Coordinates of C-alpha atoms and ligand atoms in Angstrom, one line a residue:
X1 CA 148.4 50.2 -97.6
X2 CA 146.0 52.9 -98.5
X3 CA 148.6 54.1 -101.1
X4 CA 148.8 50.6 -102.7
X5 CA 145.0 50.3 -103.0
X6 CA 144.8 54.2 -104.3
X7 CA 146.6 52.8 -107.2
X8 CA 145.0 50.1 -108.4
X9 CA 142.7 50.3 -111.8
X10 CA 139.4 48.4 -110.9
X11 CA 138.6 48.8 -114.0
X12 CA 141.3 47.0 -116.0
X13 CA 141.3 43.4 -115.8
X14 CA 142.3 41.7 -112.4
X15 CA 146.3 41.3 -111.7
X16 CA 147.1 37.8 -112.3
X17 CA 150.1 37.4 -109.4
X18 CA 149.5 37.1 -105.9
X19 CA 149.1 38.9 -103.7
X20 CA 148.0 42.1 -106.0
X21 CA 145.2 39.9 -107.0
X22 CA 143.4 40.3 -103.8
X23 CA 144.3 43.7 -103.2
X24 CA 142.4 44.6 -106.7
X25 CA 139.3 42.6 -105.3
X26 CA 139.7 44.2 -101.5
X27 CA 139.3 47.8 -103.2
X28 CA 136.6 46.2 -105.2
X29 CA 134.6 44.6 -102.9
X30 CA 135.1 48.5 -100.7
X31 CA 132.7 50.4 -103.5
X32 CA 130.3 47.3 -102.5
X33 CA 130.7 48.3 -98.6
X34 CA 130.8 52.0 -99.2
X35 CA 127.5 52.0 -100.6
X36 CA 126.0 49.9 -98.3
X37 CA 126.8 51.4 -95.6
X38 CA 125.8 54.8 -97.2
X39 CA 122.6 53.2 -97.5
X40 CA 122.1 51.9 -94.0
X41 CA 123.6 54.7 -92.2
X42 CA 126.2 53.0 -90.5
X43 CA 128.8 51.1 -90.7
X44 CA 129.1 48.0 -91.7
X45 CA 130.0 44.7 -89.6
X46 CA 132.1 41.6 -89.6
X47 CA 132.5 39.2 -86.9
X48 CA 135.4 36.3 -87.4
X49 CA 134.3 33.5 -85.1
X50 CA 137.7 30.9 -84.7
X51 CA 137.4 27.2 -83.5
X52 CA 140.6 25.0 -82.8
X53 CA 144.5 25.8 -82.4
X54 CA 146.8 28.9 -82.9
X55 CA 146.8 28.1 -86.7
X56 CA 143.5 29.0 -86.9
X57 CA 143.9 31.8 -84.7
X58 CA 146.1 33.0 -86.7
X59 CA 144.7 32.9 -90.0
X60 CA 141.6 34.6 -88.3
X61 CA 144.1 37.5 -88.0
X62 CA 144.9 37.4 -91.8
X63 CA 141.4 36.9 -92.7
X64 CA 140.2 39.9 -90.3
X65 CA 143.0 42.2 -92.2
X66 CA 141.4 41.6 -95.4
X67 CA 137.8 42.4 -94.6
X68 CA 139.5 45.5 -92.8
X69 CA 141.1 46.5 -95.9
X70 CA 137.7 46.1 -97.9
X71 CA 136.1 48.4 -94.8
X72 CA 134.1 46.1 -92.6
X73 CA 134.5 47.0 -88.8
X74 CA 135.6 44.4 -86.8
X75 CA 133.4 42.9 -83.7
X76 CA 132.8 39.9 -81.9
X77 CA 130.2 37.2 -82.0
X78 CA 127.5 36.9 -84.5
X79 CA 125.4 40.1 -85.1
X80 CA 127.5 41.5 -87.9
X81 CA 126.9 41.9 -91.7
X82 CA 129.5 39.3 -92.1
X83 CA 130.1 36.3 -90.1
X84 CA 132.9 33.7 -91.4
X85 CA 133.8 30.6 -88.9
X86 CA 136.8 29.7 -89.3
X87 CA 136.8 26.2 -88.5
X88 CA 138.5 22.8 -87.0
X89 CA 137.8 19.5 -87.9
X90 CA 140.5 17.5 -85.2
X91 CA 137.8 15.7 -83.5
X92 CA 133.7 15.5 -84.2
X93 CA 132.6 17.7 -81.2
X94 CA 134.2 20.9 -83.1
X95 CA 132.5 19.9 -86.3
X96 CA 128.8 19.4 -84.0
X97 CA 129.4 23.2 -82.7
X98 CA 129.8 24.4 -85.7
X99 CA 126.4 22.6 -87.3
X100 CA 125.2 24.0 -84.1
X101 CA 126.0 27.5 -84.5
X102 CA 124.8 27.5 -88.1
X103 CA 121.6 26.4 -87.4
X104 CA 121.1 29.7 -85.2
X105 CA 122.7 31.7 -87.4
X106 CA 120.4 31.0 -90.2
X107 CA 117.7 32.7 -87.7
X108 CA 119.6 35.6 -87.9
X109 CA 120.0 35.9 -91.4
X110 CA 116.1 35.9 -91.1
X111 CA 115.9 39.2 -89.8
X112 CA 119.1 41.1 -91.9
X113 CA 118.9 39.4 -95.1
X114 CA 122.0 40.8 -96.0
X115 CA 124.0 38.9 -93.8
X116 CA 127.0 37.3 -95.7
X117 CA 127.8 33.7 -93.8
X118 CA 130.8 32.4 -94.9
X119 CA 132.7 29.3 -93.7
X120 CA 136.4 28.2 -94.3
X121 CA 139.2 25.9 -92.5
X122 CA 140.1 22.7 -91.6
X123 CA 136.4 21.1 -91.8
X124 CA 135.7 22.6 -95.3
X125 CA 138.4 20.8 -96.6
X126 CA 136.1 17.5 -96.1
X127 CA 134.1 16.6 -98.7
X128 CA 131.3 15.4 -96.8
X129 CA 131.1 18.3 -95.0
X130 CA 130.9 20.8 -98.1
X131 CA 127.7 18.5 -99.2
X132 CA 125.9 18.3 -96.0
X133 CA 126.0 22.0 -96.2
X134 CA 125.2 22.9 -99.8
X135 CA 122.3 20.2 -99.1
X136 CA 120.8 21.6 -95.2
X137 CA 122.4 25.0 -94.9
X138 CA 121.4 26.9 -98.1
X139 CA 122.0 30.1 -96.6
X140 CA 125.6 30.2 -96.4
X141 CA 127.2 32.5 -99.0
X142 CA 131.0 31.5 -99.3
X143 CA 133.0 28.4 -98.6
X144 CA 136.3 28.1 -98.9
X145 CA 139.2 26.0 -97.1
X146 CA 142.8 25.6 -95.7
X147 CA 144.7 26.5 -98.7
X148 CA 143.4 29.6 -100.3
X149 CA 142.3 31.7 -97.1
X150 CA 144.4 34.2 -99.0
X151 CA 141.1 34.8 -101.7
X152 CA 138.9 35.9 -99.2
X153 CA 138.5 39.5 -100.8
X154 CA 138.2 36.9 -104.6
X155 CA 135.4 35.0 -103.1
X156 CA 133.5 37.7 -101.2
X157 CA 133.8 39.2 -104.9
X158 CA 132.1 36.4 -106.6
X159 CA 129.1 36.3 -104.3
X160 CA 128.7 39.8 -104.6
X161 CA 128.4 39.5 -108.3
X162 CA 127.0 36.2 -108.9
X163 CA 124.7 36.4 -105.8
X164 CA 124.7 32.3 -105.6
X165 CA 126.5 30.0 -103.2
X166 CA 130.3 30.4 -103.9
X167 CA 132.8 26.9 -103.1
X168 CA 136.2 26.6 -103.4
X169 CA 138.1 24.2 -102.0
X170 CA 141.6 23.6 -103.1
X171 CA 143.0 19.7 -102.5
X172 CA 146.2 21.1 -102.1
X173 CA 149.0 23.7 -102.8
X174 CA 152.6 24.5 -103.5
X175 CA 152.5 28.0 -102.5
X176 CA 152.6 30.7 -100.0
X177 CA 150.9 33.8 -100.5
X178 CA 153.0 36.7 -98.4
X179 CA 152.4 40.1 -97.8
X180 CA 148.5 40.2 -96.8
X181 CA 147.4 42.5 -94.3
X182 CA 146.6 41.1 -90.8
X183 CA 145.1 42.8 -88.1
X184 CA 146.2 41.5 -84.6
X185 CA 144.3 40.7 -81.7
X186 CA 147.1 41.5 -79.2
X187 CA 149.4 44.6 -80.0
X188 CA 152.4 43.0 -78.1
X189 CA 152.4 39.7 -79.1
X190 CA 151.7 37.6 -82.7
X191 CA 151.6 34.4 -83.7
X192 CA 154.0 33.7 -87.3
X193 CA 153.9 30.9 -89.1
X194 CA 156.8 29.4 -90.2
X195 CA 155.3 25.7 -91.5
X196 CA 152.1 24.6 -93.2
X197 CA 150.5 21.0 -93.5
X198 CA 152.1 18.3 -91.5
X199 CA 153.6 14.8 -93.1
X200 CA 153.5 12.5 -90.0
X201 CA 149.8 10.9 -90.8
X202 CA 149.6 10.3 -87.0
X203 CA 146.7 7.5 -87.6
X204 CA 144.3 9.1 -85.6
X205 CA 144.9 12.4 -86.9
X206 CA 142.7 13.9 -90.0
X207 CA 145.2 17.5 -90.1
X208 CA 147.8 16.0 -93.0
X209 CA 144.5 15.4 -94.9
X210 CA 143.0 18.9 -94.2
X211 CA 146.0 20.9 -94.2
X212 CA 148.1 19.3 -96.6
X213 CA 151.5 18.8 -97.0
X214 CA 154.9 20.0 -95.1
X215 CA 155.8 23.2 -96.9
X216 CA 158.4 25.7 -94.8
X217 CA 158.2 28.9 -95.1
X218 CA 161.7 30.9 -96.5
X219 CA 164.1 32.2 -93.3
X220 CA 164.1 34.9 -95.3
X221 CA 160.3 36.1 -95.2
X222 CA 159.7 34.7 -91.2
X223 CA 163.1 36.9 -90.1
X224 CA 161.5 40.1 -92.1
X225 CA 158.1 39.2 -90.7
X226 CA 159.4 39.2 -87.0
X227 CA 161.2 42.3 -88.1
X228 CA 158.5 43.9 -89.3
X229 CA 156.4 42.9 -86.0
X230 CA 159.2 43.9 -84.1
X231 CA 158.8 47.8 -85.6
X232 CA 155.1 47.9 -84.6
X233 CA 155.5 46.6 -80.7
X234 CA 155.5 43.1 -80.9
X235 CA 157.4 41.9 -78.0
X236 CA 156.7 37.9 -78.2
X237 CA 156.5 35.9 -81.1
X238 CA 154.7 32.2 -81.1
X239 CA 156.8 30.7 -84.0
X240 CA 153.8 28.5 -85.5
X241 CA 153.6 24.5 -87.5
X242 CA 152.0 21.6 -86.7
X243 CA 155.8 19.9 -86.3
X244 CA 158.5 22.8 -86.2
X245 CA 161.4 20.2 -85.4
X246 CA 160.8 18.9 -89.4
X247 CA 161.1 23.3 -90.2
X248 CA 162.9 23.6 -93.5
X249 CA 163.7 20.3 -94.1
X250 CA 162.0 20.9 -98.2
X251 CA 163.5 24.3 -98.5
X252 CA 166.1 24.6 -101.1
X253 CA 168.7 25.6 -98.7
X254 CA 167.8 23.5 -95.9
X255 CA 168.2 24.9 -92.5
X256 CA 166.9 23.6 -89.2
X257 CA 164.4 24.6 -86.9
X258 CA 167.2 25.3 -84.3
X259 CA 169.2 27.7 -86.6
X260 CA 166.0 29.2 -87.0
X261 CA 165.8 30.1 -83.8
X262 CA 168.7 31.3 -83.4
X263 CA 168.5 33.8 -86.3
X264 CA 165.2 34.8 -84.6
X265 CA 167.1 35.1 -81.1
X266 CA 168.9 37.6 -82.6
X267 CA 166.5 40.1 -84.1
X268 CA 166.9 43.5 -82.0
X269 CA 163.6 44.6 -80.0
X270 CA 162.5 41.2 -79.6
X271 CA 162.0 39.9 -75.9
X272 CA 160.7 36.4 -76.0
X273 CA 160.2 33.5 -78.5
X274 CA 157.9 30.7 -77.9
X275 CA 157.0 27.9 -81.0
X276 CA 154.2 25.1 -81.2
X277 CA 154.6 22.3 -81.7
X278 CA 157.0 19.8 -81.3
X279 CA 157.3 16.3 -82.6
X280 CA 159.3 14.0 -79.9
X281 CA 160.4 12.3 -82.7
X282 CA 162.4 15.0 -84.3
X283 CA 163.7 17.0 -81.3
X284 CA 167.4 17.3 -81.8
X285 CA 170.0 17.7 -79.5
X286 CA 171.2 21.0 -81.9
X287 CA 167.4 23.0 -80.6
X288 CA 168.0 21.8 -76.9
X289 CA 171.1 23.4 -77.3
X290 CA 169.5 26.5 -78.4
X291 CA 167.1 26.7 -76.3
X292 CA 169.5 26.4 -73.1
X293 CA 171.8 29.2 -74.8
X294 CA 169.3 31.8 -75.5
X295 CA 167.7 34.7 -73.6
X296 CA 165.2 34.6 -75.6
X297 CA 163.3 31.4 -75.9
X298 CA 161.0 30.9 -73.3
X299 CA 161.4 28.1 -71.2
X300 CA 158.6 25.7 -72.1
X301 CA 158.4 23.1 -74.3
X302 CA 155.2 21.8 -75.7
X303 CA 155.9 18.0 -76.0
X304 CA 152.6 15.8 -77.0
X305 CA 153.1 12.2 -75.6
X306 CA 150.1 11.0 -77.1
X307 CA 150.0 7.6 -74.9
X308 CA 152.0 6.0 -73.0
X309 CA 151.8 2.7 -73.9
X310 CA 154.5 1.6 -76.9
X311 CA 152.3 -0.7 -78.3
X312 CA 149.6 1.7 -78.8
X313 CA 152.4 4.1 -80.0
X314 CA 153.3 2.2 -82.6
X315 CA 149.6 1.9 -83.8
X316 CA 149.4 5.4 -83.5
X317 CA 152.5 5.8 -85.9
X318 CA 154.1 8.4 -83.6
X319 CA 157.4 7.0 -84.4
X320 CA 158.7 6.7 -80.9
X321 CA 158.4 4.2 -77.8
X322 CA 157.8 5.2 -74.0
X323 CA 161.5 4.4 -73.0
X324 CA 162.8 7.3 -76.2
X325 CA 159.7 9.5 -75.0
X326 CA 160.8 9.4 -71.2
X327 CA 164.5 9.5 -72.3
X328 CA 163.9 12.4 -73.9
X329 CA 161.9 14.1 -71.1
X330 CA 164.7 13.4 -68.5
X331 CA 167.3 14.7 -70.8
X332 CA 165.9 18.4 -71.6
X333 CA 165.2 18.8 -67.8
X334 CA 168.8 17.8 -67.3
X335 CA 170.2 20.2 -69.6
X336 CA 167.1 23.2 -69.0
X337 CA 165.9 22.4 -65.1
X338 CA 163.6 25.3 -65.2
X339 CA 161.7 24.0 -68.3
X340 CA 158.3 23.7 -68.2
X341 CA 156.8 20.9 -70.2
X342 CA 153.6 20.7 -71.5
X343 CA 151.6 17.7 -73.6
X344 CA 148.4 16.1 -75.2
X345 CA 147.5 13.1 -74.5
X346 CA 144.5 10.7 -76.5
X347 CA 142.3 8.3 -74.1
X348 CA 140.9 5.7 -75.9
X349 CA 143.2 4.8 -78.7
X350 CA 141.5 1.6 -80.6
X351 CA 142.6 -1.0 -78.7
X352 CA 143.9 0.8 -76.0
X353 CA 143.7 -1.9 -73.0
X354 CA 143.9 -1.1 -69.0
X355 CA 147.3 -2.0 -69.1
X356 CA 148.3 0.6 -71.9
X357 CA 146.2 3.2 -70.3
X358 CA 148.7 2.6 -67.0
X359 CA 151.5 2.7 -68.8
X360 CA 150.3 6.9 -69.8
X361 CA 149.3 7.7 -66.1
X362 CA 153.0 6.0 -65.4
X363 CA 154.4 8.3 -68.0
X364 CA 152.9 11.2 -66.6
X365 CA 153.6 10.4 -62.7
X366 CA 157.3 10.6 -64.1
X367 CA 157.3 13.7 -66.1
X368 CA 155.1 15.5 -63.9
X369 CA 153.9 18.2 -66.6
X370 CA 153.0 21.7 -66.0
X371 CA 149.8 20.9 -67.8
X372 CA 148.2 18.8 -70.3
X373 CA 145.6 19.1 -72.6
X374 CA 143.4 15.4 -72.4
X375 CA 141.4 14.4 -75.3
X376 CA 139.0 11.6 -75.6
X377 CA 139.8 9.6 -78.7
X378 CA 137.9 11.0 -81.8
X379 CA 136.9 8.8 -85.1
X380 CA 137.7 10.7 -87.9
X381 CA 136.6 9.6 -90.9
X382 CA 139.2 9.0 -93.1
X383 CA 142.3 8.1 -91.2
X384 CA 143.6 4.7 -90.6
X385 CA 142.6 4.5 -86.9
X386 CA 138.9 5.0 -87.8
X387 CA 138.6 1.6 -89.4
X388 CA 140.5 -0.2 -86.8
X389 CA 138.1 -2.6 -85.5
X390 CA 138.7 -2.8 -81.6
X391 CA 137.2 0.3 -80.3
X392 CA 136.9 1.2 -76.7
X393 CA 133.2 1.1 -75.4
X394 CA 132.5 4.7 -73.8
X395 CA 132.2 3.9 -70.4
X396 CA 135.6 2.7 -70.2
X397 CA 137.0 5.9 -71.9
X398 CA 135.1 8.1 -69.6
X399 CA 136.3 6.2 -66.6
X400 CA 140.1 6.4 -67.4
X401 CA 139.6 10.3 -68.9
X402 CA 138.4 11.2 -65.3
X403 CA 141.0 9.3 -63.8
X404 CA 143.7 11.1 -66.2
X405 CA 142.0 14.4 -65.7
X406 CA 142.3 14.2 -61.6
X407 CA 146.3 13.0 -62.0
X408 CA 147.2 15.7 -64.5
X409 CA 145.8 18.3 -62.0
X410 CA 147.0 16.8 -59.3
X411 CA 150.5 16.9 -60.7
X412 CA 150.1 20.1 -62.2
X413 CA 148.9 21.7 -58.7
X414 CA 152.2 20.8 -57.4
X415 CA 154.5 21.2 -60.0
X416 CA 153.3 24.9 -61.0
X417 CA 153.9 26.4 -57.8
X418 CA 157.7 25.4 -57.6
X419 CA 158.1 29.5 -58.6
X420 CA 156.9 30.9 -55.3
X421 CA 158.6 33.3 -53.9
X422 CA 160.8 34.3 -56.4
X423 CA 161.1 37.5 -58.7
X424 CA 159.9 36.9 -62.5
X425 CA 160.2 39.0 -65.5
X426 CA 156.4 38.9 -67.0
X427 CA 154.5 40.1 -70.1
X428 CA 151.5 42.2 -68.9
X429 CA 148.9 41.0 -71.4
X430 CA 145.4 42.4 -69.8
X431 CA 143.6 43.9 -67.4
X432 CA 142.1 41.1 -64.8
X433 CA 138.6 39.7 -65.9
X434 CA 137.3 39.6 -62.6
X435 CA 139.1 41.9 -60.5
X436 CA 139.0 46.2 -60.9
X437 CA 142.9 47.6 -60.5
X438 CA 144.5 43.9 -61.4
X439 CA 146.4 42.8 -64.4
X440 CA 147.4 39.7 -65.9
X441 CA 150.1 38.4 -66.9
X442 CA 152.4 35.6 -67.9
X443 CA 155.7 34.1 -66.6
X444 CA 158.4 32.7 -69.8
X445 CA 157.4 28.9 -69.0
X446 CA 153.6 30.3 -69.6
X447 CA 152.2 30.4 -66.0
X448 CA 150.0 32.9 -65.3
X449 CA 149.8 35.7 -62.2
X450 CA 147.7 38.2 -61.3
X451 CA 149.1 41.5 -59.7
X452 CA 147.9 44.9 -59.0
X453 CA 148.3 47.2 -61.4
X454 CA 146.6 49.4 -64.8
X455 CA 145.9 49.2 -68.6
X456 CA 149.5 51.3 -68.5
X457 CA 151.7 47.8 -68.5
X458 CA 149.7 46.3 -70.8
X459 CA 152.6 44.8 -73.2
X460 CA 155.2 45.6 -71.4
X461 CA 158.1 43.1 -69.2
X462 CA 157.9 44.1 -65.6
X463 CA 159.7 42.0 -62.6
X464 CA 156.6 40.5 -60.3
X465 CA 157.4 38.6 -57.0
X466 CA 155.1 35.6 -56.7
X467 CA 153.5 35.7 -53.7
X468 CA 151.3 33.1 -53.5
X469 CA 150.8 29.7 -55.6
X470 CA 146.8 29.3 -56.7
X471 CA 147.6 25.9 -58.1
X472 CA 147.4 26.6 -62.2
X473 CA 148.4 30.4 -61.5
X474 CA 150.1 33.1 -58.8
X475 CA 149.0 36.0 -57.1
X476 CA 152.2 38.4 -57.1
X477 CA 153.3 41.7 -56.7
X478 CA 155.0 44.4 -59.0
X479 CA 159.1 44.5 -58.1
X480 CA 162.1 46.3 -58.7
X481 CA 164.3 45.4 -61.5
Ligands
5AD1 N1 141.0 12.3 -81.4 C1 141.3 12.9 -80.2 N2 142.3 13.8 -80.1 C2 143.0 14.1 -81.3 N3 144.1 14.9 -81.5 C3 144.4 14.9 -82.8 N4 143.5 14.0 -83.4 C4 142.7 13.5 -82.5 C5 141.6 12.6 -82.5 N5 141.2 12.0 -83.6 C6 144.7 15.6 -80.4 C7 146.2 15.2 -80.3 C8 146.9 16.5 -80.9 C9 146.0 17.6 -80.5 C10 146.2 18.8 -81.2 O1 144.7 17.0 -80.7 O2 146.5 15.1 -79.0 O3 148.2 16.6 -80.3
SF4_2 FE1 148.4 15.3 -86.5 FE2 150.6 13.9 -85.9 FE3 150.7 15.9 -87.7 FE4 150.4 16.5 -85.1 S1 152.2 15.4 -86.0 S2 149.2 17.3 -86.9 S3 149.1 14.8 -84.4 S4 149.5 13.9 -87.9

């Protein structure tokens, strides 16, 4: 990487291909973090704070190689020369943190006038947003959003030069920039994205508005990526899209996500696959088939019911009724009886009555999940369900969240500790937060257990016997082979 930079004229005009482009800005933008840093005595900081899903997380790891590249040291939090949220917009209370946030950061920015704030992702990419913040929150330096998180190292450029507010949103985009540097959080593990966008327009849902259309990555560039991760100790790979079952349906040799998998399955080195997330309209029978066949893919299944109710399904535009949803259900347990299955579910809904919201905790009696995720329905402006006129007054929402929230738990409690007492293989991913001489890890169906052990196993796959159920996790013990 150093070699690549070394030979790039900062003095000629910039490349116009991608990604050379940004690498010509990154060693740019270095001579501006050189000198500071020269000038201050130390180095100098940038903190990438990440709201929202594994998309965003992610990107933060793309975004976090670029400022590397340009020199900044990484840290956490907020006291940093450069602080960049990376943001989500799916409901309104991730959008009121972020106001939040900014509203101390610009306190900081007080005291280190320097300070660079920039702000990109999924709530940049609304326009209402982008003028409520060049109108109250002056002080922020960049904005940019879903589709060009690739300029970073271009923007940061700009500002430099220009010393004024920089914006650039794109509406939308055909391409895929490849081969930027990313710095991972976990050694062992990595996130890859295989989609982008999403074209379901769930009617709740703002994320085909924010992150655009359905566009597949090649086979070719995710198989060298994993390949590539693979080389450098990367053990697990999350294959990442907002609906992998549509994978490669645009490409111009289609292939589907299950024949992706199995192409991945058989990359050399490489332990476990998990992927996020799927669409229970377009699971096919070809990926349970997979999925029962290899070593490889973990066995959990992240499979968002949404509601229960086929009425409110339909409004929803989720393409599927309760019958297909718990037809489904039954039929991967059948064929994969250790699966673990996972979902989101919306309280809520417009027009969601008492008798749709039984019809969920009936869904969810049956399936018994390991866990769910349980979301109170968000307006987002925008999207079709925002205008629907029946909305459900708050009490009620609260009342049937709570009840949700006790049944999931409930089910979960019982369901997760159906392991105990056997041996498992686990990925050691840290050292216990609360306990000296423990580590933590995580079973294939995602469970976590605690055992004794040190920072020695960290990314490796060790047997552990599960001694004891906690109810979400296990206690265990290091075993034998
Ligand atoms: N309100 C509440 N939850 C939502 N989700 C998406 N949009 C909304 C919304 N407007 C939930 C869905 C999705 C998860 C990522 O977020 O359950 O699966
Ligand atoms: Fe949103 Fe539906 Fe697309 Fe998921 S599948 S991102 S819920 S529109």
């Amino acid at each position: 990487m150093n070699d690549l930079l070394d030979s790039i004229d900062i003095t000629a005009a910039p490349p116009e291909n991608e990604p050379m482009r940004q690498y010509y800005f990154m060693k740019k933008c270095r001579g501006y973090v050189e000198a500071e840093s020269k000038r201050l005595g130390r180095p100098l900081y940038a903190a990438i704070n990440t709201f929202g899903c594994q998309m965003n997380a992610r990107d933060s790891e793309k975004l976090l190689g670029t400022l590397e590249q340009i020199g900044f040291v990484g840290t956490e939090g907020e006291d940093a020369d450069f602080v960049l949220y990376n943001t989500c917009t799916v409901r309104e209370n991730a959008n009121q943190r972020v106001y939040g946030r900014l509203g101390q950061l610009n306190n900081k920015k007080k005291s280190n006038p320097h300070m660079i704030i920039a702000l990109c992702g999924c709530m940049m990419q609304e326009e209402q947003v982008v003028a409520k913040i060049r109108k109250s929150y002056r002080f922020v330096d960049i904005i940019f959003g879903t589709h060009n998180i690739f300029k970073l190292a271009e923007l940061l450029w700009e500002r430099l030069d220009r010393e004024k507010m920089v914006v650039d949103i794109w509406e939308g985009t055909e391409s895929i920039v490849e081969d930027l540097p990313t710095e991972r959080k976990y050694a062992f593990k990595s996130g890859v994205n295989i989609m982008f966008g999403c074209n379901n327009f769930c009617s709740y849902c703002i994320v085909p508005y924010v992150r655009g259309r359905e566009r597949s990555r090649s086979p070719e560039d995710i198989l060298d990526e994993i390949r590539t991760l693979v080389a450098d100790g990367v053990v697990e790979v999350m294959l990442l899209g907002q609906n992998v079952n549509s994978y490669g349906k645009t490409l111009e040799h289609p292939i589907s996500f299950a024949e992706l998998l199995r192409r991945v399955n058989e990359i050399p080195g490489l332990e476990r696959i998990r992927f996020m997330t799927s669409h229970p309209k377009d699971l096919s029978d070809e990926l349970i088939q997979v999925m029962k066949e290899s070593d490889k893919v973990c066995r959990h299944l992240h499979l968002p019911l949404q509601s229960g109710s086929s009425r409110i399904l339909s409004a929803m535009n989720r393409r599927y009724t309760k019958e297909q949803y718990l037809a489904l259900a039954d039929k991967i347990k059948t064929e994969i009886p250790d699966i673990s299955l996972t979902t989101d579910i919306i309280v809520g809904f417009p027009g969601e009555t008492d008798d749709d919201f039984e019809e969920t905790m009936d869904v969810v009696r049956r399936v018994r999940y390991d866990s769910a995720f349980t979301f109170i329905y968000s307006k987002r402006t925008g999207t079709p369900a925002a205008s629907m006129i029946d909305q459900v007054p708050e009490a009620v929402v609260k009342e049937r969240f709570d009840r949700l929230l006790a049944e999931v738990q409930r089910i979960s409690a019982e369901v997760s500790g159906r392991d105990i007492h056997t041996r498992q293989k686990v990925l050691v991913e840290e050292l216990d937060d609360h306990v000296e001489g423990m580590v933590t890890g995580r079973l294939g169906n995602n469970t976590v257990v605690h055992f004794r052990g040190g920072a020695e196993l960290i990314g490796s796959i060790v047997t552990v016997y599960l001694e004891e159920s906690k109810g979400f996790y296990y206690m265990g013990t290091l075993a034998e082979d």
